Short mmCIF file of C-alpha atoms and ligand atoms in Angstrom, two decimals:
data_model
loop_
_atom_site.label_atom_id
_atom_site.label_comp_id
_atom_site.label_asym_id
_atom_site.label_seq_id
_atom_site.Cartn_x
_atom_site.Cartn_y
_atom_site.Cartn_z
CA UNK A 167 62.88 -44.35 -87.20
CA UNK A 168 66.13 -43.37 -85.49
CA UNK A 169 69.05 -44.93 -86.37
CA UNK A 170 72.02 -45.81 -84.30
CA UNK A 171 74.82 -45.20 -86.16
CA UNK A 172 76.72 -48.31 -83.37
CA UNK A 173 73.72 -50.76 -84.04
CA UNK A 174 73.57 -50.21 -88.05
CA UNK A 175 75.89 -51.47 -91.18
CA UNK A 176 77.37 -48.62 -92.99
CA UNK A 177 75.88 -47.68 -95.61
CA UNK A 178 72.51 -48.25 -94.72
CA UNK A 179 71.29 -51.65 -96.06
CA UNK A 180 68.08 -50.03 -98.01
CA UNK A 181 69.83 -46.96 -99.79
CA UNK A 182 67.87 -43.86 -99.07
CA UNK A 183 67.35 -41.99 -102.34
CA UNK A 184 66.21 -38.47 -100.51
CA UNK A 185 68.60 -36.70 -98.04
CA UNK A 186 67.51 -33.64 -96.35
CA UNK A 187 70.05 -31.99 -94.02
CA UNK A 188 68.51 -29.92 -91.36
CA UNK A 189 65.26 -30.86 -91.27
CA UNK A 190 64.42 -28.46 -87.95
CA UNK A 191 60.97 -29.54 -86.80
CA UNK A 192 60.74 -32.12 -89.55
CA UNK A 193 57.40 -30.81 -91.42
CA UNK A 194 58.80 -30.10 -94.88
CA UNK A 195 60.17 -34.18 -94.80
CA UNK A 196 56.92 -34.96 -93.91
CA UNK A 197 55.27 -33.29 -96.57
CA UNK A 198 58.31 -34.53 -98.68
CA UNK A 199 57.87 -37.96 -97.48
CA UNK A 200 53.73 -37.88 -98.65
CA UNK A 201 54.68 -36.73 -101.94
CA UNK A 202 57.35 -39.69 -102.36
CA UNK A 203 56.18 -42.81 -100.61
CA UNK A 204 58.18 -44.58 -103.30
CA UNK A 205 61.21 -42.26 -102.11
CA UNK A 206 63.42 -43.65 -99.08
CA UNK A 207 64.51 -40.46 -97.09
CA UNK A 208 67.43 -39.48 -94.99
CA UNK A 209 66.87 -37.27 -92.63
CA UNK A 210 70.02 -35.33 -90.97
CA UNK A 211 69.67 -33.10 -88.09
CA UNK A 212 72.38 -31.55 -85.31
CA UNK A 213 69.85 -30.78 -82.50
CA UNK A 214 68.51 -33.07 -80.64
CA UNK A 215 65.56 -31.18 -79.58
CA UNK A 216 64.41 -30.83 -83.47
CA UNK A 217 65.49 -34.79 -84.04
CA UNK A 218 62.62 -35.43 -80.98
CA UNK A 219 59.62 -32.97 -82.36
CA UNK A 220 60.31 -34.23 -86.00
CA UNK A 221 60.45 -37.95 -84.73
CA UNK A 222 56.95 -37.78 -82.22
CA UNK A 223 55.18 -35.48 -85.92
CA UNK A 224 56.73 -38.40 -88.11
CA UNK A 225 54.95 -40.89 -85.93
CA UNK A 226 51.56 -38.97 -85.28
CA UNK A 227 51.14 -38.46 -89.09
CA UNK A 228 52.16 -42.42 -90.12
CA UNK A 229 55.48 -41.64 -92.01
CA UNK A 230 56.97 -44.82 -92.73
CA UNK A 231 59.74 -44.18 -95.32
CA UNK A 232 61.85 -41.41 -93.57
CA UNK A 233 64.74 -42.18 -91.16
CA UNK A 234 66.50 -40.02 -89.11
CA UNK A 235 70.26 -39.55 -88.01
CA UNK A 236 70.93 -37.27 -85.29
CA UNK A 237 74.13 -35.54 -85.99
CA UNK A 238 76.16 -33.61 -88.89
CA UNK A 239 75.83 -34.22 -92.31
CA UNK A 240 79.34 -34.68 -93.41
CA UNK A 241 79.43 -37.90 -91.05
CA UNK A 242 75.79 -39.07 -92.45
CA UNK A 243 77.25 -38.66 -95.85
CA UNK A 244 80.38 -40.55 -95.51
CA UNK A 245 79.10 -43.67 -93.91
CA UNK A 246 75.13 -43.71 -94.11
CA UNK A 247 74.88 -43.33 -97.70
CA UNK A 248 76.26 -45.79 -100.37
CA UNK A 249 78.14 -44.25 -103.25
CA UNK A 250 75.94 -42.37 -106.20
CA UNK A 251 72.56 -43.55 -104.32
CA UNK A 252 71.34 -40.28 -103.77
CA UNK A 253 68.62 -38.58 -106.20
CA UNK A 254 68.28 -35.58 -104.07
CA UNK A 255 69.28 -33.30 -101.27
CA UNK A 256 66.98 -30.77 -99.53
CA UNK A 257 69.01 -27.65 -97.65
CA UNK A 258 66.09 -25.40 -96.83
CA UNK A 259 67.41 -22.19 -94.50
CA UNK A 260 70.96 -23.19 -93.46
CA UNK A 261 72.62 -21.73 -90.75
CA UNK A 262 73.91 -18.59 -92.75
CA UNK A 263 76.68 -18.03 -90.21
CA UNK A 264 76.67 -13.80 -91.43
CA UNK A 265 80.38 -12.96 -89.75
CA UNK A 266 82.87 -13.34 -91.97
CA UNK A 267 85.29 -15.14 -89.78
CA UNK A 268 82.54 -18.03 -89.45
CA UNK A 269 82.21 -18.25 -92.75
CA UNK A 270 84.20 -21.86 -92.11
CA UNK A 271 80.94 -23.05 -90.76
CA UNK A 272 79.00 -22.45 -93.47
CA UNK A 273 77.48 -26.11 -94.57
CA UNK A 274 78.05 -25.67 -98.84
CA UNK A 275 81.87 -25.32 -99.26
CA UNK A 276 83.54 -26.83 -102.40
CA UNK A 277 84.85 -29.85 -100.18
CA UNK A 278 81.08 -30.21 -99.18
CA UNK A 279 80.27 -30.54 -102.84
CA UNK A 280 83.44 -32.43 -104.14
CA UNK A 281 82.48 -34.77 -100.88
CA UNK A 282 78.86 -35.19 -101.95
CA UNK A 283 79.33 -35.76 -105.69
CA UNK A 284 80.55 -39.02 -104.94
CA UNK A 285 77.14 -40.00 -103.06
CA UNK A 286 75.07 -38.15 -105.93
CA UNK A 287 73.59 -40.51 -108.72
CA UNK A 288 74.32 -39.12 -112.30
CA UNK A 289 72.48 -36.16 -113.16
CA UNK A 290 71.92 -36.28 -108.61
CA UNK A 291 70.99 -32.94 -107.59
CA UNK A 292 71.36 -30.76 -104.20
CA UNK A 293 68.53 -27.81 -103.91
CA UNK A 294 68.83 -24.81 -101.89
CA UNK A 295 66.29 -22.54 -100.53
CA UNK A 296 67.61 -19.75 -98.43
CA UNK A 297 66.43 -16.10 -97.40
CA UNK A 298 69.86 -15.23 -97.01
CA UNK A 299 71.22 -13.25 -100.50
CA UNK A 300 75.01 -13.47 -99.68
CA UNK A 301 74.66 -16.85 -98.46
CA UNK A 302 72.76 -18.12 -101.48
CA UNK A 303 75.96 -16.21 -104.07
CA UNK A 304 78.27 -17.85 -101.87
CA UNK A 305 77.06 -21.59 -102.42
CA UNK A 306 77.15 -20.83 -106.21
CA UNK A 307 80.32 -19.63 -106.42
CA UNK A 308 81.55 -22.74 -104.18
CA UNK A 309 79.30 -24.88 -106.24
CA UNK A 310 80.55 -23.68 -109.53
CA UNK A 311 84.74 -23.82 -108.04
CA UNK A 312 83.67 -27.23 -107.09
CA UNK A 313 84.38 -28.25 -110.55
CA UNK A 314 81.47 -31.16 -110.22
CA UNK A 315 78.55 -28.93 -110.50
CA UNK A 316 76.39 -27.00 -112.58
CA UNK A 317 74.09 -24.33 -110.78
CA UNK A 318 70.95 -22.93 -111.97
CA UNK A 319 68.60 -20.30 -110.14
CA UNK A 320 65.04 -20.75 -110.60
CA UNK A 321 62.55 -18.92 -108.33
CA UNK A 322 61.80 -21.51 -105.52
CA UNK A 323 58.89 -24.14 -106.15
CA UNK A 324 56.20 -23.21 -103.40
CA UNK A 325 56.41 -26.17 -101.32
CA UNK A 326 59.69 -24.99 -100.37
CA UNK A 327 58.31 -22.38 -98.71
CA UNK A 328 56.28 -23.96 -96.51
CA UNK A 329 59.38 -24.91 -93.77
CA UNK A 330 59.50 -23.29 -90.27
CA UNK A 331 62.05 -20.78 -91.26
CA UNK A 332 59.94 -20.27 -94.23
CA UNK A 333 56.65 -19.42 -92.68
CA UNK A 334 58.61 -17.16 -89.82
CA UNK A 335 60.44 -14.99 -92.95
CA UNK A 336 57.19 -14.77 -94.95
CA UNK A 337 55.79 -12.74 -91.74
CA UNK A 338 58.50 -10.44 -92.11
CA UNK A 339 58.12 -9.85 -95.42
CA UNK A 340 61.51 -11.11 -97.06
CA UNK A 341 62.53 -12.43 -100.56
CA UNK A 342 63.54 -16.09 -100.83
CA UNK A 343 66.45 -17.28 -102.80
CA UNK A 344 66.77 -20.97 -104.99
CA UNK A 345 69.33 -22.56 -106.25
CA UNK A 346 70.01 -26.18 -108.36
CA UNK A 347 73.30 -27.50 -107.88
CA UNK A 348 73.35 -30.67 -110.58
CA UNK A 349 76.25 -33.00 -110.64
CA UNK A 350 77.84 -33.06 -113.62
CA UNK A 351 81.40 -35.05 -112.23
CA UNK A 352 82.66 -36.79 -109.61
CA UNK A 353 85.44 -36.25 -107.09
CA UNK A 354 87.92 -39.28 -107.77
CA UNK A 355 88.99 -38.94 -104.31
CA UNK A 356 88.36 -42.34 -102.49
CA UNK A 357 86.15 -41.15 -99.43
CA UNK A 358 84.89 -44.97 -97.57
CA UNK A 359 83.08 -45.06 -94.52
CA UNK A 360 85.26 -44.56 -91.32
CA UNK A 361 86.76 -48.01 -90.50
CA UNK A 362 85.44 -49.52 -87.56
CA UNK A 363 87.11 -52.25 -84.82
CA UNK A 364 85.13 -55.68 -83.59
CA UNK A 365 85.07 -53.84 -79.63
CA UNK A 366 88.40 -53.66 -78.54
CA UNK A 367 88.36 -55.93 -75.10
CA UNK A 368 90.96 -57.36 -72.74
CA UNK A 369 90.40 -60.01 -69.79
CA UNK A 370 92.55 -59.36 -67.24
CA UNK A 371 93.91 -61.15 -63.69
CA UNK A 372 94.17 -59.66 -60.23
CA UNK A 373 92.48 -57.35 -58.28
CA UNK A 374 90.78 -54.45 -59.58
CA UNK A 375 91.91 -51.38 -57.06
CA UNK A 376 90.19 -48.90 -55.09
CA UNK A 377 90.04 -45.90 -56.96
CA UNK A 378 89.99 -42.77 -54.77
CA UNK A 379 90.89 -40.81 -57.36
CA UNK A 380 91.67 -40.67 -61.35
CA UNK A 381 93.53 -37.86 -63.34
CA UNK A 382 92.27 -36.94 -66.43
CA UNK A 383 93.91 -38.68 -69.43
CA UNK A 384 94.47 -37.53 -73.05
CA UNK A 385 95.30 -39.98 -75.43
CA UNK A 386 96.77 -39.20 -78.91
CA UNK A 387 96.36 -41.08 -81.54
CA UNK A 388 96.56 -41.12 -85.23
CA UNK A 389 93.77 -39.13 -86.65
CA UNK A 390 92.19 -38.08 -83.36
CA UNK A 391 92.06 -37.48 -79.81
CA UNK A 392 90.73 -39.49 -76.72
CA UNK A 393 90.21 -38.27 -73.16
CA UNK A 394 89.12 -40.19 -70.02
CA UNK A 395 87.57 -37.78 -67.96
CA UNK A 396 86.55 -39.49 -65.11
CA UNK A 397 86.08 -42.60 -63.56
CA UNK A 398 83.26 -43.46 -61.44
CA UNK A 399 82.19 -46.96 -59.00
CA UNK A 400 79.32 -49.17 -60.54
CA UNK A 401 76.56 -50.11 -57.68
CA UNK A 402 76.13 -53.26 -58.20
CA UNK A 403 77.16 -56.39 -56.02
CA UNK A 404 80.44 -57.25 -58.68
CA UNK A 405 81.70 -53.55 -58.71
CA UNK A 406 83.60 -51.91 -61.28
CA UNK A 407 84.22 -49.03 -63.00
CA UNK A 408 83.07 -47.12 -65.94
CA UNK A 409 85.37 -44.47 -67.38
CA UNK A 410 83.62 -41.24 -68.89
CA UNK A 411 85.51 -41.14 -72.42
CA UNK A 412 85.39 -38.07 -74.75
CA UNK A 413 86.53 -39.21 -78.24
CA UNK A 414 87.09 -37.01 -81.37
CA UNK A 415 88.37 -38.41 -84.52
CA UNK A 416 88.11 -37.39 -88.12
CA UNK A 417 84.44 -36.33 -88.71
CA UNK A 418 83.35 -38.06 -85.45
CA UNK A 419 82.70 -37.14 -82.07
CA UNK A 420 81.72 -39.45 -79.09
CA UNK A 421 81.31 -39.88 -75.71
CA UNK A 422 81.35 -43.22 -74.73
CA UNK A 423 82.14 -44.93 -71.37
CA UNK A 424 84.55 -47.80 -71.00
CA UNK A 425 84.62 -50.31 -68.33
CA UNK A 426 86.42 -52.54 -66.11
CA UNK A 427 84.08 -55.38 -64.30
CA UNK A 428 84.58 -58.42 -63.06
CA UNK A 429 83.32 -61.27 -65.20
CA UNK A 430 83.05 -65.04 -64.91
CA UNK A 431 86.18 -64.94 -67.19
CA UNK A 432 88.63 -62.74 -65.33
CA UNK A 433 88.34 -58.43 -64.95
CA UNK A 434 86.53 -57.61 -68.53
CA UNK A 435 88.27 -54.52 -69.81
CA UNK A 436 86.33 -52.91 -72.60
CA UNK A 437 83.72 -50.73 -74.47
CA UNK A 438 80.68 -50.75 -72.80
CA UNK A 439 77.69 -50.89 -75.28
CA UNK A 440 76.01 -47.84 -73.35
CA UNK A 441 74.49 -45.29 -76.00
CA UNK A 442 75.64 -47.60 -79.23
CA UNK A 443 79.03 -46.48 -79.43
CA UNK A 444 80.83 -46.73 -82.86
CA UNK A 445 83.91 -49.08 -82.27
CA UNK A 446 86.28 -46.86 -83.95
CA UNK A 447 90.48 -46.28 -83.92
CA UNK A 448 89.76 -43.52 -80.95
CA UNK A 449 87.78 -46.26 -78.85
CA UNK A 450 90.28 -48.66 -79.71
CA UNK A 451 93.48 -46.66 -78.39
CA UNK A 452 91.35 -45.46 -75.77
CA UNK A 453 90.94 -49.08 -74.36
CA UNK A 454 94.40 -49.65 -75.07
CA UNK A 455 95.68 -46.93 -72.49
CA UNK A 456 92.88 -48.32 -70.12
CA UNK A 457 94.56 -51.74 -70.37
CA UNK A 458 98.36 -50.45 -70.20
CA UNK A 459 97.16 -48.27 -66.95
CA UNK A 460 95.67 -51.18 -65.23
CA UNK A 461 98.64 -52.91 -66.06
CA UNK A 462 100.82 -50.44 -64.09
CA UNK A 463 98.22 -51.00 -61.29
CA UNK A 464 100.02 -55.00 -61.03
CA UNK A 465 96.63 -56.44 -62.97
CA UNK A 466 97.66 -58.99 -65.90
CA UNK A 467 96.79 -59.46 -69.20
CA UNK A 468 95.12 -63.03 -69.65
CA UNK A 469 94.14 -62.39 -73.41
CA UNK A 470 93.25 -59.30 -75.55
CA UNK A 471 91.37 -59.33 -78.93
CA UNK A 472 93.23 -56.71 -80.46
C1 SAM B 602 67.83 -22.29 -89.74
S1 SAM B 602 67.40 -23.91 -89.33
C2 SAM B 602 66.31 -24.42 -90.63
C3 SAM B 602 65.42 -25.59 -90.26
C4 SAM B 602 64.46 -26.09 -91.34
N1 SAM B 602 65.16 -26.55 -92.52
C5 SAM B 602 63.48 -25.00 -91.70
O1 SAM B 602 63.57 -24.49 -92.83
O2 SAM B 602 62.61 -24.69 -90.88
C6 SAM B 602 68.89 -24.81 -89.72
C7 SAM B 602 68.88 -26.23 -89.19
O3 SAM B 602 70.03 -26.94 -89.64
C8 SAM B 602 70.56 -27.72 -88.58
N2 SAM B 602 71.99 -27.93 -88.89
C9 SAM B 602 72.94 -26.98 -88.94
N3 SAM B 602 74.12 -27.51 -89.32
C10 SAM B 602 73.91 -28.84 -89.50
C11 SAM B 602 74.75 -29.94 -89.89
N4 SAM B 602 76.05 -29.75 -90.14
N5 SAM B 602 74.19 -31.17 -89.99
C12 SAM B 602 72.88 -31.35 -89.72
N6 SAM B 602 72.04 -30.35 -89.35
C13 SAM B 602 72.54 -29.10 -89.24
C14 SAM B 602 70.27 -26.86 -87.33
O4 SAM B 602 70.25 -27.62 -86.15
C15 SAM B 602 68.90 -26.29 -87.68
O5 SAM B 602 67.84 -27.13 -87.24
#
């Protein structure tokens, strides 16, 4: 099952106990997923192509206990997953990101592990499987500077090696690398869910003008950045417009559209529900710049609910 992160309470209401973070095309979760069906599983993935294939194989082969989030880990961390739930976390052949001056990219950092220590159960452990030697001393020596884990290097169980990346590197020939990163502290540093807004809205009097053209907006707020890119006509009979919103905030990024449409209450001026959007502080000052515009425009306020 996919979950919207806009249509779903943070964290999830059944705590998933199993977190793997780049699934790819989703077979080692399945496999996971057989072995476990007492296990709920998380499964976190940035490309939307892999999220599909893993999703139609999950179906086809009758998983029921793995969901999916299609995005980064850090975000799925912070607000799917409730504080010391997790029992495990499967990172099977990160992105090594070789170059040294992308070596920022690189998924296990010490604030990766001080951050996931808090979502770790006692005793919760993080296993890595890589083919990539420098990449696999690296996350030990963040591990260990993480001051919340102990790391240990056994040779990788076999069913590790069974992933895409896996099957592709045993072709060629190469070594594989494990490691155990067990939490043995936590970070004290409070680290909640992002907050999130009822949808910012405002009804509004007058009439709504003809746009022939809209300059791209930035918006600045606190923690983030919003920018209205564009605004374009509705077809239907009532009109309106939606405005093409790019929104980046903390560990979030959205695009989202706001709109202005006549309602039976007066001009509604608000998120539009479009993609599950997460009401967030960016989508809130976002809509507040839309209102304050169309206020310069000679439309009124007739009430706001933020
Ligand atoms: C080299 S592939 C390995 C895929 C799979 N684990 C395997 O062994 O076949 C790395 C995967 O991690 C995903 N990925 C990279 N960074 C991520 C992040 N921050 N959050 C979630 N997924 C990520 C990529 O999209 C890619 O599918």
């Amino acid at each position: 099952m996919l979950i919207r992160v806009g249509e779903t309470d943070f964290p999830l209401p059944s705590a998933p106990q199993l977190l793997e973070v780049g699934f790819g095309d989703g077979r080692f979760t399945a496999q996971i997923a057989r072995m476990h069906p007492e296990w709920q599983i998380l499964g976190v993935e940035i490309s939307a192509g892999s999220v599909a294939r893993a999703l139609k194989r999950f179906r086809r082969e009758g998983i029921g206990n793995v969901r999916v989030y299609h995005g980064e880990a850090l975000f799925a961390l912070r607000n799917l997953v409730a504080p010391q739930s997790l029992r495990r976390v499967y990172v099977n052949f990160p992105d090594p990101w070789p170059k040294a001056k992308h070596e920022e990219n690189r998924l296990l950092q010490r604030a990766f592990f001080r951050r996931l220590s808090t979502r770790l159960a006692p005793g919760g452990e993080l296993l890595l499987t890589t083919d990539h030697a420098e990449y696999w001393q690296f996350a030990q020596a963040e591990g260990r500077a993480s001051g919340v884990f102990e790391v240990e290097t056994p040779p990788p169980p076999e069913h590790h090696l069974s992933t895409k990346y896996a099957l592709k590197w045993k072709e060629q020939g190469r070594t594989f690398f494990h490691a155990v990163f067990r939490k043995i502290a936590e970070d004290p540093t409070p680290w909640p869910p992002l907050p999130r807004y009822p949808m910012p809205h405002a009804l509004m009097s007058g009439t709504l003008p003809e746009l022939n053209r809209f300059e791209k907006t930035v918006v600045r707020f606190e923690g983030g950045t919003a920018v209205l890119l564009e605004a374009t006509r509705a077809l239907t009979p009532e009109g309106g417009y939606f405005f093409h919103t790019h929104i980046e905030e903390e560990d979030l990024v959205q695009d989202v559209l706001l709109e202005a449409r006549p309602s039976a209450h007066g001009l509604y001026v608000g998120l539009s529900r479009f993609g599950a959007p997460l009401s967030t502080a960016g989508v809130r000052a976002a809509v507040v710049w839309l209102v304050g515009w169309l206020e310069g425009q000679g439309l009124r306020v007739v009430q706001r609910s933020y």
